[in-house]
PDB file of C-alpha atoms in Angstrom:
ATOM      1  CA  UNK V   1      18.094 -95.372  31.869  1.00 48.00           C
ATOM      2  CA  UNK V   2      18.328 -91.834  30.525  1.00 46.00           C
ATOM      3  CA  UNK V   3      19.003 -90.079  33.864  1.00 49.00           C
ATOM      4  CA  UNK V   4      21.890 -92.379  34.937  1.00 49.00           C
ATOM      5  CA  UNK V   5      23.429 -91.999  31.467  1.00 49.00           C
ATOM      6  CA  UNK V   6      23.228 -88.203  31.689  1.00 50.00           C
ATOM      7  CA  UNK V   7      24.806 -88.211  35.176  1.00 50.00           C
ATOM      8  CA  UNK V   8      27.649 -90.421  33.948  1.00 50.00           C
ATOM      9  CA  UNK V   9      28.191 -88.122  30.968  1.00 50.00           C
ATOM     10  CA  UNK V  10      28.377 -85.059  33.243  1.00 51.00           C
ATOM     11  CA  UNK V  11      30.893 -86.779  35.559  1.00 51.00           C
ATOM     12  CA  UNK V  12      33.030 -87.732  32.555  1.00 49.00           C
ATOM     13  CA  UNK V  13      32.883 -84.151  31.231  1.00 50.00           C
ATOM     14  CA  UNK V  14      33.970 -82.738  34.615  1.00 46.00           C
ATOM     15  CA  UNK V  15      36.912 -85.145  34.693  1.00 44.00           C
ATOM     16  CA  UNK V  16      37.957 -84.141  31.170  1.00 41.00           C
ATOM     17  CA  UNK V  17      37.535 -80.392  31.925  1.00 42.00           C
ATOM     18  CA  UNK V  18      39.451 -80.658  35.176  1.00 42.00           C
ATOM     19  CA  UNK V  19      42.367 -82.431  33.518  1.00 38.00           C
ATOM     20  CA  UNK V  20      42.401 -79.888  30.688  1.00 38.00           C
ATOM     21  CA  UNK V  21      42.440 -76.910  33.004  1.00 37.00           C
ATOM     22  CA  UNK V  22      45.136 -78.539  35.119  1.00 39.00           C
ATOM     23  CA  UNK V  23      47.199 -79.151  31.994  1.00 37.00           C
ATOM     24  CA  UNK V  24      46.786 -75.513  30.936  1.00 36.00           C
ATOM     25  CA  UNK V  25      47.822 -74.329  34.351  1.00 38.00           C
ATOM     26  CA  UNK V  26      50.873 -76.557  34.401  1.00 37.00           C
ATOM     27  CA  UNK V  27      51.692 -75.504  30.869  1.00 36.00           C
ATOM     28  CA  UNK V  28      51.441 -71.839  31.857  1.00 37.00           C
ATOM     29  CA  UNK V  29      53.730 -72.463  34.772  1.00 36.00           C
ATOM     30  CA  UNK V  30      56.192 -74.193  32.478  1.00 35.00           C
ATOM     31  CA  UNK V  31      56.112 -71.521  29.807  1.00 36.00           C
ATOM     32  CA  UNK V  32      56.169 -68.371  31.920  1.00 39.00           C
ATOM     33  CA  UNK V  33      57.305 -69.753  34.904  1.00 40.00           C
ATOM     34  CA  UNK V  34      60.734 -69.989  34.995  1.00 43.00           C
ATOM     35  CA  UNK V  35      60.933 -67.290  37.566  1.00 51.00           C
ATOM     36  CA  UNK V  36      63.087 -64.344  36.708  1.00 56.00           C
ATOM     37  CA  UNK V  37      66.642 -64.879  37.885  1.00 63.00           C
ATOM     38  CA  UNK V  38      67.551 -62.833  40.988  1.00 80.00           C
ATOM     39  CA  UNK V  39      69.137 -59.534  39.974  1.00 80.00           C
ATOM     40  CA  UNK V  40      71.877 -59.610  42.605  1.00 85.00           C
ATOM     41  CA  UNK V  41      72.977 -63.064  41.514  1.00 84.00           C
ATOM     42  CA  UNK V  42      73.164 -61.915  37.897  1.00 81.00           C
ATOM     43  CA  UNK V  43      75.193 -58.846  38.859  1.00 87.00           C
ATOM     44  CA  UNK V  44      77.597 -60.961  40.905  1.00 88.00           C
ATOM     45  CA  UNK V  45      78.032 -63.350  37.998  1.00 85.00           C
ATOM     46  CA  UNK V  46      78.719 -60.503  35.581  1.00 86.00           C
ATOM     47  CA  UNK V  47      81.173 -58.918  38.002  1.00 88.00           C
ATOM     48  CA  UNK V  48      82.986 -62.230  38.505  1.00 90.00           C
ATOM     49  CA  UNK V  49      83.168 -62.763  34.751  1.00 86.00           C
ATOM     50  CA  UNK V  50      84.627 -59.301  34.128  1.00 88.00           C
ATOM     51  CA  UNK V  51      87.240 -59.627  36.853  1.00 87.00           C
ATOM     52  CA  UNK V  52      88.370 -63.053  35.632  1.00 89.00           C
ATOM     53  CA  UNK V  53      89.019 -61.929  32.071  1.00 90.00           C
ATOM     54  CA  UNK V  54      92.793 -61.746  31.424  1.00 91.00           C
ATOM     55  CA  UNK V  55      92.259 -58.704  29.202  1.00 90.00           C
ATOM     56  CA  UNK V  56      90.728 -56.795  32.096  1.00 92.00           C
ATOM     57  CA  UNK V  57      93.587 -57.634  34.438  1.00 93.00           C
ATOM     58  CA  UNK V  58      96.229 -56.730  31.842  1.00 95.00           C
ATOM     59  CA  UNK V  59      94.493 -53.412  31.132  1.00 94.00           C
ATOM     60  CA  UNK V  60      94.376 -52.532  34.829  1.00 96.00           C
ATOM     61  CA  UNK V  61      98.047 -53.402  35.185  1.00 96.00           C
ATOM     62  CA  UNK V  62      99.050 -51.226  32.240  1.00 96.00           C
ATOM     63  CA  UNK V  63      96.984 -48.307  33.538  1.00 96.00           C
ATOM     64  CA  UNK V  64      98.554 -48.616  36.981  1.00 96.00           C
ATOM     65  CA  UNK V  65     101.960 -48.292  35.335  1.00 96.00           C
ATOM     66  CA  UNK V  66     101.110 -44.888  33.821  1.00 95.00           C
ATOM     67  CA  UNK V  67     101.415 -42.778  37.016  1.00 95.00           C
ATOM     68  CA  UNK V  68     104.288 -44.931  38.217  1.00 95.00           C
ATOM     69  CA  UNK V  69     106.300 -44.322  35.052  1.00 94.00           C
ATOM     70  CA  UNK V  70     105.497 -40.606  35.148  1.00 93.00           C
ATOM     71  CA  UNK V  71     106.687 -40.439  38.758  1.00 93.00           C
ATOM     72  CA  UNK V  72     109.937 -42.204  37.931  1.00 92.00           C
ATOM     73  CA  UNK V  73     110.398 -40.024  34.872  1.00 89.00           C
ATOM     74  CA  UNK V  74     109.897 -36.670  36.600  1.00 88.00           C
ATOM     75  CA  UNK V  75     112.218 -37.613  39.463  1.00 87.00           C
ATOM     76  CA  UNK V  76     114.998 -38.359  36.975  1.00 83.00           C
ATOM     77  CA  UNK V  77     114.395 -35.203  34.903  1.00 64.00           C
ATOM     78  CA  UNK V  78     116.089 -32.933  37.421  1.00 54.00           C
ATOM     79  CA  UNK V  79     116.931 -29.593  35.926  1.00 41.00           C
ATOM     80  CA  UNK V  80     115.463 -30.645  32.584  1.00 42.00           C
ATOM     81  CA  UNK V  81     112.084 -30.873  34.290  1.00 44.00           C
ATOM     82  CA  UNK V  82     112.434 -27.283  35.523  1.00 46.00           C
ATOM     83  CA  UNK V  83     113.195 -26.151  31.979  1.00 39.00           C
ATOM     84  CA  UNK V  84     110.143 -27.896  30.597  1.00 38.00           C
ATOM     85  CA  UNK V  85     107.794 -26.715  33.317  1.00 43.00           C
ATOM     86  CA  UNK V  86     107.669 -23.217  31.880  1.00 44.00           C
ATOM     87  CA  UNK V  87     104.917 -24.204  29.453  1.00 41.00           C
ATOM     88  CA  UNK V  88     102.502 -26.429  31.360  1.00 42.00           C
ATOM     89  CA  UNK V  89      99.907 -28.019  29.124  1.00 44.00           C
ATOM     90  CA  UNK V  90      98.650 -31.409  28.012  1.00 49.00           C
ATOM     91  CA  UNK V  91     102.098 -32.462  26.758  1.00 56.00           C
ATOM     92  CA  UNK V  92     105.595 -32.674  28.250  1.00 60.00           C
ATOM     93  CA  UNK V  93     105.140 -29.343  30.034  1.00 73.00           C
ATOM     94  CA  UNK V  94     102.283 -30.727  32.128  1.00 84.00           C
ATOM     95  CA  UNK V  95     104.274 -33.834  33.009  1.00 85.00           C
ATOM     96  CA  UNK V  96     107.324 -31.770  33.931  1.00 82.00           C
ATOM     97  CA  UNK V  97     105.154 -29.618  36.198  1.00 86.00           C
ATOM     98  CA  UNK V  98     104.712 -32.707  38.409  1.00 89.00           C
ATOM     99  CA  UNK V  99     108.367 -32.423  39.508  1.00 86.00           C
ATOM    100  CA  UNK V 100     108.444 -32.046  43.312  1.00 83.00           C
ATOM    101  CA  UNK V 101     104.653 -31.594  43.131  1.00 90.00           C
ATOM    102  CA  UNK V 102     103.340 -35.072  43.840  1.00 91.00           C
ATOM    103  CA  UNK V 103      99.698 -34.159  44.468  1.00 93.00           C
ATOM    104  CA  UNK V 104      99.456 -33.070  40.842  1.00 94.00           C
ATOM    105  CA  UNK V 105     100.423 -36.542  39.611  1.00 94.00           C
ATOM    106  CA  UNK V 106      96.961 -38.252  39.781  1.00 96.00           C
ATOM    107  CA  UNK V 107      95.298 -35.573  37.629  1.00 95.00           C
ATOM    108  CA  UNK V 108      98.212 -35.564  35.183  1.00 95.00           C
ATOM    109  CA  UNK V 109      98.136 -39.363  34.914  1.00 95.00           C
ATOM    110  CA  UNK V 110      94.376 -39.307  34.272  1.00 96.00           C
ATOM    111  CA  UNK V 111      94.863 -36.749  31.508  1.00 95.00           C
ATOM    112  CA  UNK V 112      97.602 -38.843  29.874  1.00 94.00           C
ATOM    113  CA  UNK V 113      95.605 -42.097  30.155  1.00 95.00           C
ATOM    114  CA  UNK V 114      92.484 -40.396  28.800  1.00 95.00           C
ATOM    115  CA  UNK V 115      94.181 -39.882  25.437  1.00 91.00           C
ATOM    116  CA  UNK V 116      94.112 -43.591  24.532  1.00 91.00           C
ATOM    117  CA  UNK V 117      94.479 -46.176  27.291  1.00 94.00           C
ATOM    118  CA  UNK V 118      91.268 -45.501  29.227  1.00 96.00           C
ATOM    119  CA  UNK V 119      89.036 -45.490  26.089  1.00 95.00           C
ATOM    120  CA  UNK V 120      90.786 -48.612  24.810  1.00 95.00           C
ATOM    121  CA  UNK V 121      90.219 -50.500  28.062  1.00 94.00           C
ATOM    122  CA  UNK V 122      86.528 -49.639  28.255  1.00 96.00           C
ATOM    123  CA  UNK V 123      86.020 -50.488  24.560  1.00 95.00           C
ATOM    124  CA  UNK V 124      87.484 -53.948  25.153  1.00 94.00           C
ATOM    125  CA  UNK V 125      85.061 -54.527  28.035  1.00 94.00           C
ATOM    126  CA  UNK V 126      82.058 -53.304  26.016  1.00 94.00           C
ATOM    127  CA  UNK V 127      83.063 -55.366  22.998  1.00 93.00           C
ATOM    128  CA  UNK V 128      83.141 -58.511  25.131  1.00 90.00           C
ATOM    129  CA  UNK V 129      79.793 -57.670  26.745  1.00 89.00           C
ATOM    130  CA  UNK V 130      77.489 -58.343  23.767  1.00 89.00           C
ATOM    131  CA  UNK V 131      79.474 -58.756  20.545  1.00 89.00           C
ATOM    132  CA  UNK V 132      81.887 -61.100  22.302  1.00 87.00           C
ATOM    133  CA  UNK V 133      78.995 -63.207  23.595  1.00 83.00           C
ATOM    134  CA  UNK V 134      77.571 -63.341  20.072  1.00 81.00           C
ATOM    135  CA  UNK V 135      80.931 -64.338  18.600  1.00 81.00           C
ATOM    136  CA  UNK V 136      81.241 -67.197  21.099  1.00 78.00           C
ATOM    137  CA  UNK V 137      77.647 -68.315  20.519  1.00 76.00           C
ATOM    138  CA  UNK V 138      76.530 -67.653  24.098  1.00 76.00           C
ATOM    139  CA  UNK V 139      74.389 -64.580  23.431  1.00 74.00           C
ATOM    140  CA  UNK V 140      71.508 -66.730  22.162  1.00 72.00           C
ATOM    141  CA  UNK V 141      71.333 -68.470  25.511  1.00 73.00           C
ATOM    142  CA  UNK V 142      71.298 -65.129  27.305  1.00 72.00           C
ATOM    143  CA  UNK V 143      68.467 -63.866  25.105  1.00 70.00           C
ATOM    144  CA  UNK V 144      66.437 -67.004  25.871  1.00 70.00           C
ATOM    145  CA  UNK V 145      67.087 -66.782  29.615  1.00 68.00           C
ATOM    146  CA  UNK V 146      64.283 -65.648  31.968  1.00 69.00           C
ATOM    147  CA  UNK V 147      65.676 -62.104  31.947  1.00 74.00           C
ATOM    148  CA  UNK V 148      64.143 -59.227  30.016  1.00 82.00           C
ATOM    149  CA  UNK V 149      66.331 -57.688  27.358  1.00 86.00           C
ATOM    150  CA  UNK V 150      66.493 -54.232  28.957  1.00 88.00           C
ATOM    151  CA  UNK V 151      67.599 -55.925  32.168  1.00 88.00           C
ATOM    152  CA  UNK V 152      70.206 -57.891  30.211  1.00 88.00           C
ATOM    153  CA  UNK V 153      71.611 -54.641  28.803  1.00 91.00           C
ATOM    154  CA  UNK V 154      71.568 -53.163  32.300  1.00 92.00           C
ATOM    155  CA  UNK V 155      73.564 -56.105  33.648  1.00 91.00           C
ATOM    156  CA  UNK V 156      76.100 -55.801  30.841  1.00 92.00           C
ATOM    157  CA  UNK V 157      76.284 -52.035  31.400  1.00 94.00           C
ATOM    158  CA  UNK V 158      76.966 -52.720  35.084  1.00 94.00           C
ATOM    159  CA  UNK V 159      79.919 -54.898  34.111  1.00 93.00           C
ATOM    160  CA  UNK V 160      81.290 -52.239  31.775  1.00 95.00           C
ATOM    161  CA  UNK V 161      80.823 -49.531  34.423  1.00 95.00           C
ATOM    162  CA  UNK V 162      82.655 -51.692  36.951  1.00 95.00           C
ATOM    163  CA  UNK V 163      85.621 -51.917  34.605  1.00 95.00           C
ATOM    164  CA  UNK V 164      85.522 -48.131  34.145  1.00 96.00           C
ATOM    165  CA  UNK V 165      85.542 -47.591  37.918  1.00 97.00           C
ATOM    166  CA  UNK V 166      88.467 -49.970  38.357  1.00 96.00           C
ATOM    167  CA  UNK V 167      90.417 -48.320  35.544  1.00 96.00           C
ATOM    168  CA  UNK V 168      89.997 -44.808  36.925  1.00 97.00           C
ATOM    169  CA  UNK V 169      90.669 -46.025  40.476  1.00 97.00           C
ATOM    170  CA  UNK V 170      93.877 -47.760  39.379  1.00 97.00           C
ATOM    171  CA  UNK V 171      95.260 -44.573  37.844  1.00 97.00           C
ATOM    172  CA  UNK V 172      94.089 -42.333  40.690  1.00 97.00           C
ATOM    173  CA  UNK V 173      95.169 -44.469  43.651  1.00 97.00           C
ATOM    174  CA  UNK V 174      98.557 -45.417  42.189  1.00 97.00           C
ATOM    175  CA  UNK V 175      98.996 -41.786  41.179  1.00 95.00           C
ATOM    176  CA  UNK V 176      98.414 -40.593  44.738  1.00 95.00           C
ATOM    177  CA  UNK V 177     100.735 -43.202  46.231  1.00 95.00           C
ATOM    178  CA  UNK V 178     103.458 -42.593  43.657  1.00 94.00           C
ATOM    179  CA  UNK V 179     103.081 -38.841  44.017  1.00 93.00           C
ATOM    180  CA  UNK V 180     103.475 -38.925  47.783  1.00 92.00           C
ATOM    181  CA  UNK V 181     106.141 -41.647  48.009  1.00 93.00           C
ATOM    182  CA  UNK V 182     108.243 -41.006  44.892  1.00 92.00           C
ATOM    183  CA  UNK V 183     107.699 -37.423  43.742  1.00 91.00           C
ATOM    184  CA  UNK V 184     107.094 -35.778  47.116  1.00 86.00           C
ATOM    185  CA  UNK V 185     106.464 -32.084  47.452  1.00 80.00           C
ATOM    186  CA  UNK V 186     104.860 -31.943  50.882  1.00 78.00           C
ATOM    187  CA  UNK V 187     101.195 -31.523  51.670  1.00 84.00           C
ATOM    188  CA  UNK V 188     100.464 -28.769  49.173  1.00 88.00           C
ATOM    189  CA  UNK V 189      99.807 -28.643  45.423  1.00 92.00           C
ATOM    190  CA  UNK V 190     101.469 -26.022  43.262  1.00 90.00           C
ATOM    191  CA  UNK V 191      98.869 -25.181  40.617  1.00 91.00           C
ATOM    192  CA  UNK V 192      99.553 -24.229  37.023  1.00 91.00           C
ATOM    193  CA  UNK V 193      98.561 -20.680  37.979  1.00 89.00           C
ATOM    194  CA  UNK V 194     101.536 -20.431  40.340  1.00 88.00           C
ATOM    195  CA  UNK V 195      99.529 -20.573  43.573  1.00 91.00           C
ATOM    196  CA  UNK V 196      99.589 -23.258  46.238  1.00 92.00           C
ATOM    197  CA  UNK V 197      96.547 -25.076  47.642  1.00 93.00           C
ATOM    198  CA  UNK V 198      96.358 -27.138  50.800  1.00 92.00           C
ATOM    199  CA  UNK V 199      96.027 -30.879  51.160  1.00 92.00           C
ATOM    200  CA  UNK V 200      92.234 -30.858  51.506  1.00 93.00           C
ATOM    201  CA  UNK V 201      91.706 -28.748  48.412  1.00 94.00           C
ATOM    202  CA  UNK V 202      94.223 -30.843  46.467  1.00 94.00           C
ATOM    203  CA  UNK V 203      92.475 -34.107  47.369  1.00 95.00           C
ATOM    204  CA  UNK V 204      89.118 -32.560  46.451  1.00 96.00           C
ATOM    205  CA  UNK V 205      90.509 -31.678  43.023  1.00 96.00           C
ATOM    206  CA  UNK V 206      91.827 -35.214  42.592  1.00 96.00           C
ATOM    207  CA  UNK V 207      88.435 -36.688  43.544  1.00 97.00           C
ATOM    208  CA  UNK V 208      86.653 -34.318  41.169  1.00 97.00           C
ATOM    209  CA  UNK V 209      89.076 -35.262  38.373  1.00 97.00           C
ATOM    210  CA  UNK V 210      88.438 -38.960  39.002  1.00 97.00           C
ATOM    211  CA  UNK V 211      84.652 -38.501  38.947  1.00 97.00           C
ATOM    212  CA  UNK V 212      84.752 -36.360  35.807  1.00 97.00           C
ATOM    213  CA  UNK V 213      87.009 -38.871  34.051  1.00 97.00           C
ATOM    214  CA  UNK V 214      84.727 -41.735  35.085  1.00 97.00           C
ATOM    215  CA  UNK V 215      81.760 -40.000  33.442  1.00 97.00           C
ATOM    216  CA  UNK V 216      83.687 -39.479  30.212  1.00 97.00           C
ATOM    217  CA  UNK V 217      84.854 -43.085  30.109  1.00 97.00           C
ATOM    218  CA  UNK V 218      81.359 -44.335  30.952  1.00 97.00           C
ATOM    219  CA  UNK V 219      80.071 -42.325  27.978  1.00 97.00           C
ATOM    220  CA  UNK V 220      82.629 -44.025  25.722  1.00 97.00           C
ATOM    221  CA  UNK V 221      81.569 -47.371  27.199  1.00 96.00           C
ATOM    222  CA  UNK V 222      77.890 -46.646  26.484  1.00 96.00           C
ATOM    223  CA  UNK V 223      78.661 -45.839  22.848  1.00 96.00           C
ATOM    224  CA  UNK V 224      80.804 -48.973  22.580  1.00 96.00           C
ATOM    225  CA  UNK V 225      78.015 -51.035  24.162  1.00 95.00           C
ATOM    226  CA  UNK V 226      75.572 -49.684  21.571  1.00 95.00           C
ATOM    227  CA  UNK V 227      77.909 -50.730  18.743  1.00 95.00           C
ATOM    228  CA  UNK V 228      78.424 -54.066  20.501  1.00 94.00           C
ATOM    229  CA  UNK V 229      74.659 -54.639  20.425  1.00 92.00           C
ATOM    230  CA  UNK V 230      74.579 -53.964  16.688  1.00 92.00           C
ATOM    231  CA  UNK V 231      77.322 -56.364  15.630  1.00 91.00           C
ATOM    232  CA  UNK V 232      78.576 -59.886  16.263  1.00 89.00           C
ATOM    233  CA  UNK V 233      82.259 -59.004  15.884  1.00 91.00           C
ATOM    234  CA  UNK V 234      84.170 -57.480  18.837  1.00 92.00           C
ATOM    235  CA  UNK V 235      86.859 -55.988  16.583  1.00 93.00           C
ATOM    236  CA  UNK V 236      84.180 -53.915  14.857  1.00 93.00           C
ATOM    237  CA  UNK V 237      83.449 -52.266  18.219  1.00 94.00           C
ATOM    238  CA  UNK V 238      87.108 -51.371  18.759  1.00 93.00           C
ATOM    239  CA  UNK V 239      87.547 -50.094  15.211  1.00 94.00           C
ATOM    240  CA  UNK V 240      84.349 -48.043  15.279  1.00 93.00           C
ATOM    241  CA  UNK V 241      84.715 -46.359  18.663  1.00 94.00           C
ATOM    242  CA  UNK V 242      88.469 -45.783  18.659  1.00 92.00           C
ATOM    243  CA  UNK V 243      88.336 -44.777  14.993  1.00 92.00           C
ATOM    244  CA  UNK V 244      85.568 -42.340  15.843  1.00 92.00           C
ATOM    245  CA  UNK V 245      87.695 -40.855  18.630  1.00 90.00           C
ATOM    246  CA  UNK V 246      90.579 -40.360  16.184  1.00 90.00           C
ATOM    247  CA  UNK V 247      88.240 -38.736  13.668  1.00 91.00           C
ATOM    248  CA  UNK V 248      86.978 -36.396  16.384  1.00 91.00           C
ATOM    249  CA  UNK V 249      90.569 -35.452  17.117  1.00 87.00           C
ATOM    250  CA  UNK V 250      91.222 -34.645  13.454  1.00 89.00           C
ATOM    251  CA  UNK V 251      88.030 -32.606  13.157  1.00 90.00           C
ATOM    252  CA  UNK V 252      88.908 -30.765  16.353  1.00 87.00           C
ATOM    253  CA  UNK V 253      92.176 -29.619  14.778  1.00 86.00           C
ATOM    254  CA  UNK V 254      90.453 -28.011  11.753  1.00 89.00           C
ATOM    255  CA  UNK V 255      89.550 -24.382  12.581  1.00 88.00           C
ATOM    256  CA  UNK V 256      86.767 -24.199   9.996  1.00 89.00           C
ATOM    257  CA  UNK V 257      84.942 -27.015  11.818  1.00 87.00           C
ATOM    258  CA  UNK V 258      84.879 -25.360  15.221  1.00 88.00           C
ATOM    259  CA  UNK V 259      81.089 -25.401  15.092  1.00 91.00           C
ATOM    260  CA  UNK V 260      81.286 -29.168  15.639  1.00 90.00           C
ATOM    261  CA  UNK V 261      83.257 -28.872  18.880  1.00 90.00           C
ATOM    262  CA  UNK V 262      80.226 -28.482  21.190  1.00 90.00           C
ATOM    263  CA  UNK V 263      78.863 -31.904  20.172  1.00 92.00           C
ATOM    264  CA  UNK V 264      82.115 -33.870  20.033  1.00 93.00           C
ATOM    265  CA  UNK V 265      82.810 -35.960  23.119  1.00 93.00           C
ATOM    266  CA  UNK V 266      86.599 -35.778  22.967  1.00 92.00           C
ATOM    267  CA  UNK V 267      86.815 -32.012  22.401  1.00 91.00           C
ATOM    268  CA  UNK V 268      86.148 -31.323  26.079  1.00 92.00           C
ATOM    269  CA  UNK V 269      88.716 -33.752  27.483  1.00 94.00           C
ATOM    270  CA  UNK V 270      91.417 -31.097  27.614  1.00 91.00           C
ATOM    271  CA  UNK V 271      89.358 -29.260  30.246  1.00 94.00           C
ATOM    272  CA  UNK V 272      90.546 -31.788  32.837  1.00 95.00           C
ATOM    273  CA  UNK V 273      93.718 -29.702  33.124  1.00 94.00           C
ATOM    274  CA  UNK V 274      91.577 -26.807  34.391  1.00 94.00           C
ATOM    275  CA  UNK V 275      91.418 -28.553  37.747  1.00 95.00           C
ATOM    276  CA  UNK V 276      95.104 -27.764  38.145  1.00 94.00           C
ATOM    277  CA  UNK V 277      94.493 -24.021  37.864  1.00 93.00           C
ATOM    278  CA  UNK V 278      93.530 -21.547  40.561  1.00 91.00           C
ATOM    279  CA  UNK V 279      90.757 -20.513  40.465  1.00 92.00           C
ATOM    280  CA  UNK V 280      89.292 -23.439  38.548  1.00 93.00           C
ATOM    281  CA  UNK V 281      87.600 -22.447  35.248  1.00 94.00           C
ATOM    282  CA  UNK V 282      84.286 -24.298  35.238  1.00 94.00           C
ATOM    283  CA  UNK V 283      82.867 -23.600  31.771  1.00 94.00           C
ATOM    284  CA  UNK V 284      84.756 -26.378  29.994  1.00 94.00           C
ATOM    285  CA  UNK V 285      84.208 -28.885  32.798  1.00 96.00           C
ATOM    286  CA  UNK V 286      80.462 -28.244  32.974  1.00 96.00           C
ATOM    287  CA  UNK V 287      79.986 -28.372  29.199  1.00 96.00           C
ATOM    288  CA  UNK V 288      82.013 -31.585  28.815  1.00 96.00           C
ATOM    289  CA  UNK V 289      80.027 -33.124  31.677  1.00 96.00           C
ATOM    290  CA  UNK V 290      76.741 -32.395  29.908  1.00 97.00           C
ATOM    291  CA  UNK V 291      78.065 -33.738  26.609  1.00 96.00           C
ATOM    292  CA  UNK V 292      79.306 -36.905  28.311  1.00 96.00           C
ATOM    293  CA  UNK V 293      75.942 -37.419  30.026  1.00 97.00           C
ATOM    294  CA  UNK V 294      74.202 -37.018  26.660  1.00 97.00           C
ATOM    295  CA  UNK V 295      76.399 -39.631  25.002  1.00 97.00           C
ATOM    296  CA  UNK V 296      75.828 -41.936  27.976  1.00 97.00           C
ATOM    297  CA  UNK V 297      72.027 -41.745  27.727  1.00 97.00           C
ATOM    298  CA  UNK V 298      71.910 -42.066  23.935  1.00 97.00           C
ATOM    299  CA  UNK V 299      74.368 -44.967  23.942  1.00 96.00           C
ATOM    300  CA  UNK V 300      72.381 -46.957  26.495  1.00 96.00           C
ATOM    301  CA  UNK V 301      69.109 -46.246  24.662  1.00 96.00           C
ATOM    302  CA  UNK V 302      70.545 -47.499  21.371  1.00 96.00           C
ATOM    303  CA  UNK V 303      71.948 -50.582  23.104  1.00 95.00           C
ATOM    304  CA  UNK V 304      68.530 -51.450  24.572  1.00 94.00           C
ATOM    305  CA  UNK V 305      66.739 -50.867  21.235  1.00 94.00           C
ATOM    306  CA  UNK V 306      69.266 -52.951  19.298  1.00 92.00           C
ATOM    307  CA  UNK V 307      69.094 -55.806  21.820  1.00 90.00           C
ATOM    308  CA  UNK V 308      65.289 -55.798  21.675  1.00 88.00           C
ATOM    309  CA  UNK V 309      65.445 -56.265  17.908  1.00 87.00           C
ATOM    310  CA  UNK V 310      67.894 -59.171  18.038  1.00 77.00           C
ATOM    311  CA  UNK V 311      66.507 -62.553  17.103  1.00 68.00           C
ATOM    312  CA  UNK V 312      66.787 -65.101  19.874  1.00 58.00           C
TER     313      UNK V 312
END
């Protein structure tokens, strides 16, 4: 009687152990096993969301109007434009220099939009990326999704970068079309130095201006994304980043604080005009590129760290 009882006990134990291990396995599959969502699908969703936001479309429309309005303005200036063109710079003189010099229009429009409109548009996109999700109560669901938090920040950064590309492209492409069709001036660019450059060199300068501007705006977007990760209120992002840009502008105008200029992001934005000179001075462009890259890296790092610390 003892041997049959022991065999029955062993069979019962194997059944209990097998069911327990099966339950653990199924539990592990349930807990960790929502497979990570495909990256391409997440990027497409983020891109579709950004492009469907009315704020994004309105911002792109306003930015596209900048070169168009400049083109209409300089063609109606006439002799007044020639009088103003004697002092080309970041103000009316630079705009007047576009008269009968259409290939200069894209760079001029980028410089004008860089003062406020481009940073404002990218700040709106970054504010919606994380702080906007938190304000609408959807960020919790994103944090609980089968996507790591660094990847989540990367997806949001992709959406912000897409908006930056579209903003710069809107100004550049409309600027080229308006410059050729409305302003005219032939296939050469008259530089601020008084020399003329051919079509190929002019287009290369326009492309370089667009790429440089994109880096600067991406740096602003990275800083805004970092602030967006630290707050639940989108307006705080706009107030902080745009307010910081205004403070940088005030500090830049104080001669005793010139030692701060090398580390201020906005202090190098005036170097964009150097692309309209011949030969092109590269010191300001290179330094502002390095500063922008630094802000970009630090902003993304802070955004990842702040998102990691968020409670789900």
